[in-house]
């Protein structure tokens, strides 16, 4: 049996994955493979480096750190000034780089991890889904998290990459392709929430991206082979702040997200006998 943890993208909502990890690791469910996209690549790199319950405390500290708050929390005039100068992005990637380095080590390589890890990014030049599973870790994870317009593309070996959520937000099929026979999907809840027809301009891109994200995941879910035991973990329900346009930069709900996801996932695993 090969157990895989699949950690999807979702920005600040990715805090729910910490609660899910706590519930899994407390019950002795440990991964043989970790596959992640975007915020799932960050959380995934931490658990691949330390697949024990102690990683949860480290992740909780990271999510509450000044670096986490600084990723999207800069003063708006400064962000607009950077956009005017760069013409491509609002935010400085250095706080995110520091956050990743603090969790896995500044010189970390995939080969150093306790558990094999693969992270997804989208290549600009090849318009292609790309998987990193060897070599320097931080640059690959940063590429997986580089949300278009929020952060600049990341250059690796002369090629430029943006957030893996553009091509594979919940990379279930990749875990199965790599030999997983038991899969735990750690997702941020969007696939459980209904979509409605856009009523204002800010809704249009959100709905379009959600259709793309969900279509890929639902197609992959429906194609899971019979020999694979699939568990899609519950996220604990929506947060009131999620409907706000500025929710992507709000870190004050982190603890509540973690606790709700932990409670929901613990109940699910206990019922499933995990």
CSV table of C-alpha atoms in Angstrom, one decimal:
chain,number,residue,atom,x,y,z
A,1,UNK,CA,0.0,0.0,0.0
A,2,UNK,CA,1.3,3.5,-0.9
A,3,UNK,CA,-0.3,6.3,1.0
A,4,UNK,CA,-0.4,9.7,-0.6
A,5,UNK,CA,-1.4,13.1,0.8
A,6,UNK,CA,-2.7,15.4,-2.0
A,7,UNK,CA,-2.7,19.1,-0.9
A,8,UNK,CA,-4.6,21.5,-3.1
A,9,UNK,CA,-4.3,25.2,-3.6
A,10,UNK,CA,-6.4,27.9,-2.1
A,11,UNK,CA,-4.4,30.8,-0.6
A,12,UNK,CA,-5.3,31.7,3.0
A,13,UNK,CA,-7.9,29.0,3.1
A,14,UNK,CA,-5.0,26.5,3.0
A,15,UNK,CA,-4.9,26.9,6.8
A,16,UNK,CA,-7.5,24.1,6.8
A,17,UNK,CA,-4.9,21.7,5.6
A,18,UNK,CA,-3.0,22.1,8.9
A,19,UNK,CA,-6.1,20.9,10.8
A,20,UNK,CA,-6.4,18.0,8.4
A,21,UNK,CA,-2.8,17.1,8.9
A,22,UNK,CA,-3.1,17.1,12.6
A,23,UNK,CA,-6.1,14.7,12.5
A,24,UNK,CA,-4.3,12.4,10.1
A,25,UNK,CA,-0.9,12.3,11.9
A,26,UNK,CA,-2.6,11.9,15.4
A,27,UNK,CA,-4.2,8.7,14.1
A,28,UNK,CA,-0.9,7.4,12.8
A,29,UNK,CA,-1.8,8.0,9.1
A,30,UNK,CA,1.6,8.9,7.5
A,31,UNK,CA,2.3,9.5,3.8
A,32,UNK,CA,4.6,7.6,1.6
A,33,UNK,CA,4.2,10.4,-1.0
A,34,UNK,CA,3.2,14.0,-0.9
A,35,UNK,CA,1.8,15.9,-3.9
A,36,UNK,CA,1.0,19.6,-3.7
A,37,UNK,CA,0.0,22.7,-5.6
A,38,UNK,CA,0.3,26.4,-4.5
A,39,UNK,CA,-0.4,26.7,-0.8
A,40,UNK,CA,-0.5,22.9,-0.8
A,41,UNK,CA,3.1,22.9,-2.0
A,42,UNK,CA,4.1,24.9,1.1
A,43,UNK,CA,2.2,22.8,3.6
A,44,UNK,CA,3.2,19.7,1.7
A,45,UNK,CA,6.9,20.5,1.8
A,46,UNK,CA,6.7,20.9,5.6
A,47,UNK,CA,5.0,17.5,6.1
A,48,UNK,CA,7.4,15.8,3.6
A,49,UNK,CA,10.3,17.2,5.7
A,50,UNK,CA,8.8,16.1,9.0
A,51,UNK,CA,5.9,13.6,8.6
A,52,UNK,CA,5.2,13.5,12.4
A,53,UNK,CA,2.6,15.2,14.6
A,54,UNK,CA,5.3,17.8,15.6
A,55,UNK,CA,5.1,19.4,12.1
A,56,UNK,CA,1.6,20.7,13.0
A,57,UNK,CA,2.9,23.0,15.7
A,58,UNK,CA,5.6,24.3,13.2
A,59,UNK,CA,2.9,24.9,10.6
A,60,UNK,CA,0.7,26.7,13.1
A,61,UNK,CA,3.6,29.0,14.0
A,62,UNK,CA,4.3,29.7,10.4
A,63,UNK,CA,0.7,30.5,9.6
A,64,UNK,CA,0.7,33.0,12.5
A,65,UNK,CA,4.1,34.5,11.7
A,66,UNK,CA,4.8,38.1,10.5
A,67,UNK,CA,6.1,36.6,7.2
A,68,UNK,CA,2.7,35.0,6.5
A,69,UNK,CA,0.9,38.2,7.2
A,70,UNK,CA,3.4,40.1,5.0
A,71,UNK,CA,2.9,38.0,1.9
A,72,UNK,CA,-0.3,39.9,0.8
A,73,UNK,CA,-0.5,42.3,3.7
A,74,UNK,CA,1.5,45.3,2.4
A,75,UNK,CA,0.0,48.8,2.4
A,76,UNK,CA,-2.1,49.3,-0.8
A,77,UNK,CA,-0.1,52.4,-2.0
A,78,UNK,CA,3.1,50.4,-1.8
A,79,UNK,CA,1.5,47.5,-3.8
A,80,UNK,CA,0.3,49.9,-6.4
A,81,UNK,CA,3.7,51.5,-6.7
A,82,UNK,CA,5.3,48.1,-7.2
A,83,UNK,CA,2.7,47.3,-9.9
A,84,UNK,CA,3.5,50.5,-11.7
A,85,UNK,CA,7.2,49.7,-11.6
A,86,UNK,CA,7.0,46.0,-12.5
A,87,UNK,CA,3.9,46.2,-14.6
A,88,UNK,CA,3.2,42.5,-13.7
A,89,UNK,CA,2.7,42.1,-9.9
A,90,UNK,CA,1.6,43.7,-6.7
A,91,UNK,CA,3.5,41.9,-4.0
A,92,UNK,CA,7.1,41.3,-3.0
A,93,UNK,CA,7.9,37.5,-3.1
A,94,UNK,CA,10.6,37.7,-0.4
A,95,UNK,CA,8.3,37.2,2.6
A,96,UNK,CA,7.0,34.1,1.0
A,97,UNK,CA,10.5,32.9,0.3
A,98,UNK,CA,11.5,33.5,3.9
A,99,UNK,CA,8.4,31.6,5.1
A,100,UNK,CA,9.2,28.5,3.0
A,101,UNK,CA,12.9,28.7,4.0
A,102,UNK,CA,12.0,28.9,7.7
A,103,UNK,CA,10.0,25.7,7.4
A,104,UNK,CA,12.3,23.5,5.3
A,105,UNK,CA,15.7,25.2,5.5
A,106,UNK,CA,17.3,27.8,3.2
A,107,UNK,CA,19.4,25.2,1.3
A,108,UNK,CA,16.8,22.4,1.2
A,109,UNK,CA,16.6,20.0,-1.7
A,110,UNK,CA,13.9,17.5,-2.6
A,111,UNK,CA,16.4,14.7,-1.9
A,112,UNK,CA,16.7,15.9,1.7
A,113,UNK,CA,13.1,15.2,2.5
A,114,UNK,CA,11.9,12.3,4.6
A,115,UNK,CA,9.0,11.6,2.2
A,116,UNK,CA,9.1,12.0,-1.6
A,117,UNK,CA,7.5,15.3,-2.6
A,118,UNK,CA,6.2,16.6,-6.0
A,119,UNK,CA,4.9,20.1,-6.6
A,120,UNK,CA,3.1,21.6,-9.6
A,121,UNK,CA,3.8,24.8,-11.4
A,122,UNK,CA,2.6,26.2,-14.8
A,123,UNK,CA,5.3,26.9,-17.4
A,124,UNK,CA,4.7,30.1,-19.3
A,125,UNK,CA,7.0,29.2,-22.3
A,126,UNK,CA,5.6,25.7,-22.8
A,127,UNK,CA,2.0,26.5,-21.6
A,128,UNK,CA,2.4,23.3,-19.6
A,129,UNK,CA,1.8,21.6,-16.3
A,130,UNK,CA,5.2,21.0,-14.8
A,131,UNK,CA,6.2,18.8,-11.8
A,132,UNK,CA,9.3,19.4,-9.7
A,133,UNK,CA,10.5,16.5,-7.5
A,134,UNK,CA,14.3,16.9,-7.4
A,135,UNK,CA,16.9,19.6,-7.0
A,136,UNK,CA,16.5,22.9,-5.0
A,137,UNK,CA,13.3,22.9,-3.1
A,138,UNK,CA,12.5,26.6,-2.3
A,139,UNK,CA,12.5,27.9,-5.8
A,140,UNK,CA,10.2,25.1,-7.0
A,141,UNK,CA,7.7,25.7,-4.1
A,142,UNK,CA,7.8,29.4,-4.7
A,143,UNK,CA,7.0,28.8,-8.4
A,144,UNK,CA,4.1,26.6,-7.4
A,145,UNK,CA,2.7,29.5,-5.3
A,146,UNK,CA,3.3,32.5,-7.6
A,147,UNK,CA,-0.3,33.7,-8.1
A,148,UNK,CA,-0.5,35.7,-11.4
A,149,UNK,CA,-0.6,39.5,-10.8
A,150,UNK,CA,0.0,39.0,-7.1
A,151,UNK,CA,3.5,37.7,-7.4
A,152,UNK,CA,6.1,37.6,-10.2
A,153,UNK,CA,6.8,34.5,-12.3
A,154,UNK,CA,9.7,32.4,-10.9
A,155,UNK,CA,12.6,31.6,-13.2
A,156,UNK,CA,14.1,28.1,-13.0
A,157,UNK,CA,16.8,27.1,-15.5
A,158,UNK,CA,15.8,29.8,-18.0
A,159,UNK,CA,12.1,29.0,-17.9
A,160,UNK,CA,9.3,31.0,-16.1
A,161,UNK,CA,6.6,29.6,-13.9
A,162,UNK,CA,3.4,30.7,-12.3
A,163,UNK,CA,1.0,29.2,-9.8
A,164,UNK,CA,0.3,25.5,-10.3
A,165,UNK,CA,-3.4,26.1,-9.6
A,166,UNK,CA,-3.7,27.5,-13.1
A,167,UNK,CA,-3.3,23.9,-14.5
A,168,UNK,CA,-3.9,21.5,-11.6
A,169,UNK,CA,-5.3,22.9,-8.4
A,170,UNK,CA,-6.0,19.6,-6.6
A,171,UNK,CA,-3.5,17.1,-8.1
A,172,UNK,CA,-5.2,13.8,-7.5
A,173,UNK,CA,-4.3,12.2,-10.8
A,174,UNK,CA,-0.6,12.9,-10.3
A,175,UNK,CA,-0.6,11.0,-7.0
A,176,UNK,CA,-2.2,8.0,-8.7
A,177,UNK,CA,0.2,8.3,-11.6
A,178,UNK,CA,3.1,8.0,-9.1
A,179,UNK,CA,1.7,4.8,-7.6
A,180,UNK,CA,-0.6,5.9,-4.8
A,181,UNK,CA,-3.1,3.2,-3.7
A,182,UNK,CA,-4.6,5.1,-0.8
A,183,UNK,CA,-5.1,8.8,-1.3
A,184,UNK,CA,-6.1,11.5,1.2
A,185,UNK,CA,-7.2,14.7,-0.5
A,186,UNK,CA,-6.6,17.9,1.6
A,187,UNK,CA,-8.7,20.5,-0.1
A,188,UNK,CA,-9.8,24.0,1.0
A,189,UNK,CA,-13.6,23.6,0.5
A,190,UNK,CA,-14.3,25.3,-2.7
A,191,UNK,CA,-15.3,22.1,-4.4
A,192,UNK,CA,-18.1,21.7,-1.8
A,193,UNK,CA,-19.5,25.2,-2.2
A,194,UNK,CA,-22.1,26.0,-4.9
A,195,UNK,CA,-21.4,28.4,-7.7
A,196,UNK,CA,-23.8,31.1,-8.7
A,197,UNK,CA,-24.1,33.2,-11.9
A,198,UNK,CA,-21.9,36.3,-11.6
A,199,UNK,CA,-23.7,39.5,-10.7
A,200,UNK,CA,-20.7,42.0,-10.7
A,201,UNK,CA,-17.4,42.3,-12.4
A,202,UNK,CA,-15.3,40.9,-9.5
A,203,UNK,CA,-17.3,37.7,-9.7
A,204,UNK,CA,-16.6,36.9,-13.3
A,205,UNK,CA,-13.0,35.8,-13.0
A,206,UNK,CA,-13.6,34.0,-9.8
A,207,UNK,CA,-16.4,31.9,-11.2
A,208,UNK,CA,-14.5,31.2,-14.4
A,209,UNK,CA,-11.5,30.0,-12.5
A,210,UNK,CA,-13.6,27.9,-10.2
A,211,UNK,CA,-15.3,26.1,-13.1
A,212,UNK,CA,-11.8,25.3,-14.5
A,213,UNK,CA,-10.5,24.2,-11.1
A,214,UNK,CA,-13.5,22.0,-10.3
A,215,UNK,CA,-13.9,20.5,-13.8
A,216,UNK,CA,-10.3,19.1,-13.6
A,217,UNK,CA,-10.7,17.7,-10.2
A,218,UNK,CA,-14.1,16.1,-10.7
A,219,UNK,CA,-12.9,14.6,-14.0
A,220,UNK,CA,-9.9,13.1,-12.2
A,221,UNK,CA,-12.0,11.9,-9.2
A,222,UNK,CA,-14.4,10.1,-11.6
A,223,UNK,CA,-11.5,8.4,-13.3
A,224,UNK,CA,-9.9,7.0,-10.1
A,225,UNK,CA,-9.2,3.3,-10.6
A,226,UNK,CA,-11.1,0.7,-8.5
A,227,UNK,CA,-7.9,-0.4,-6.7
A,228,UNK,CA,-7.4,3.1,-5.3
A,229,UNK,CA,-8.9,4.0,-1.9
A,230,UNK,CA,-9.9,7.7,-2.1
A,231,UNK,CA,-10.6,9.9,0.9
A,232,UNK,CA,-11.7,13.5,0.2
A,233,UNK,CA,-11.3,15.2,3.6
A,234,UNK,CA,-13.9,17.7,4.8
A,235,UNK,CA,-12.8,21.2,5.5
A,236,UNK,CA,-15.2,22.1,8.2
A,237,UNK,CA,-17.4,24.7,6.5
A,238,UNK,CA,-17.1,28.1,5.0
A,239,UNK,CA,-15.8,31.2,6.9
A,240,UNK,CA,-17.9,34.3,6.9
A,241,UNK,CA,-14.9,36.2,5.6
A,242,UNK,CA,-14.6,34.0,2.5
A,243,UNK,CA,-17.2,36.0,0.5
A,244,UNK,CA,-15.3,39.2,0.8
A,245,UNK,CA,-13.1,40.4,-2.1
A,246,UNK,CA,-10.2,41.1,0.3
A,247,UNK,CA,-10.4,37.6,2.0
A,248,UNK,CA,-7.2,36.5,0.3
A,249,UNK,CA,-5.2,38.8,2.6
A,250,UNK,CA,-7.0,38.2,5.9
A,251,UNK,CA,-4.9,36.0,8.3
A,252,UNK,CA,-7.0,36.6,11.4
A,253,UNK,CA,-9.2,33.6,10.8
A,254,UNK,CA,-6.3,31.1,10.5
A,255,UNK,CA,-6.8,29.5,13.9
A,256,UNK,CA,-10.6,29.1,13.4
A,257,UNK,CA,-10.1,27.5,10.0
A,258,UNK,CA,-7.6,25.0,11.5
A,259,UNK,CA,-9.8,24.0,14.3
A,260,UNK,CA,-12.9,23.5,12.2
A,261,UNK,CA,-11.0,21.4,9.7
A,262,UNK,CA,-9.5,19.4,12.5
A,263,UNK,CA,-12.9,18.6,14.0
A,264,UNK,CA,-14.5,17.7,10.7
A,265,UNK,CA,-11.6,15.5,9.5
A,266,UNK,CA,-11.2,13.8,12.9
A,267,UNK,CA,-14.9,12.8,12.8
A,268,UNK,CA,-14.5,11.6,9.2
A,269,UNK,CA,-11.5,9.5,9.9
A,270,UNK,CA,-13.0,8.0,13.1
A,271,UNK,CA,-16.1,7.0,11.2
A,272,UNK,CA,-13.9,5.6,8.4
A,273,UNK,CA,-11.9,3.6,10.9
A,274,UNK,CA,-8.6,5.2,9.8
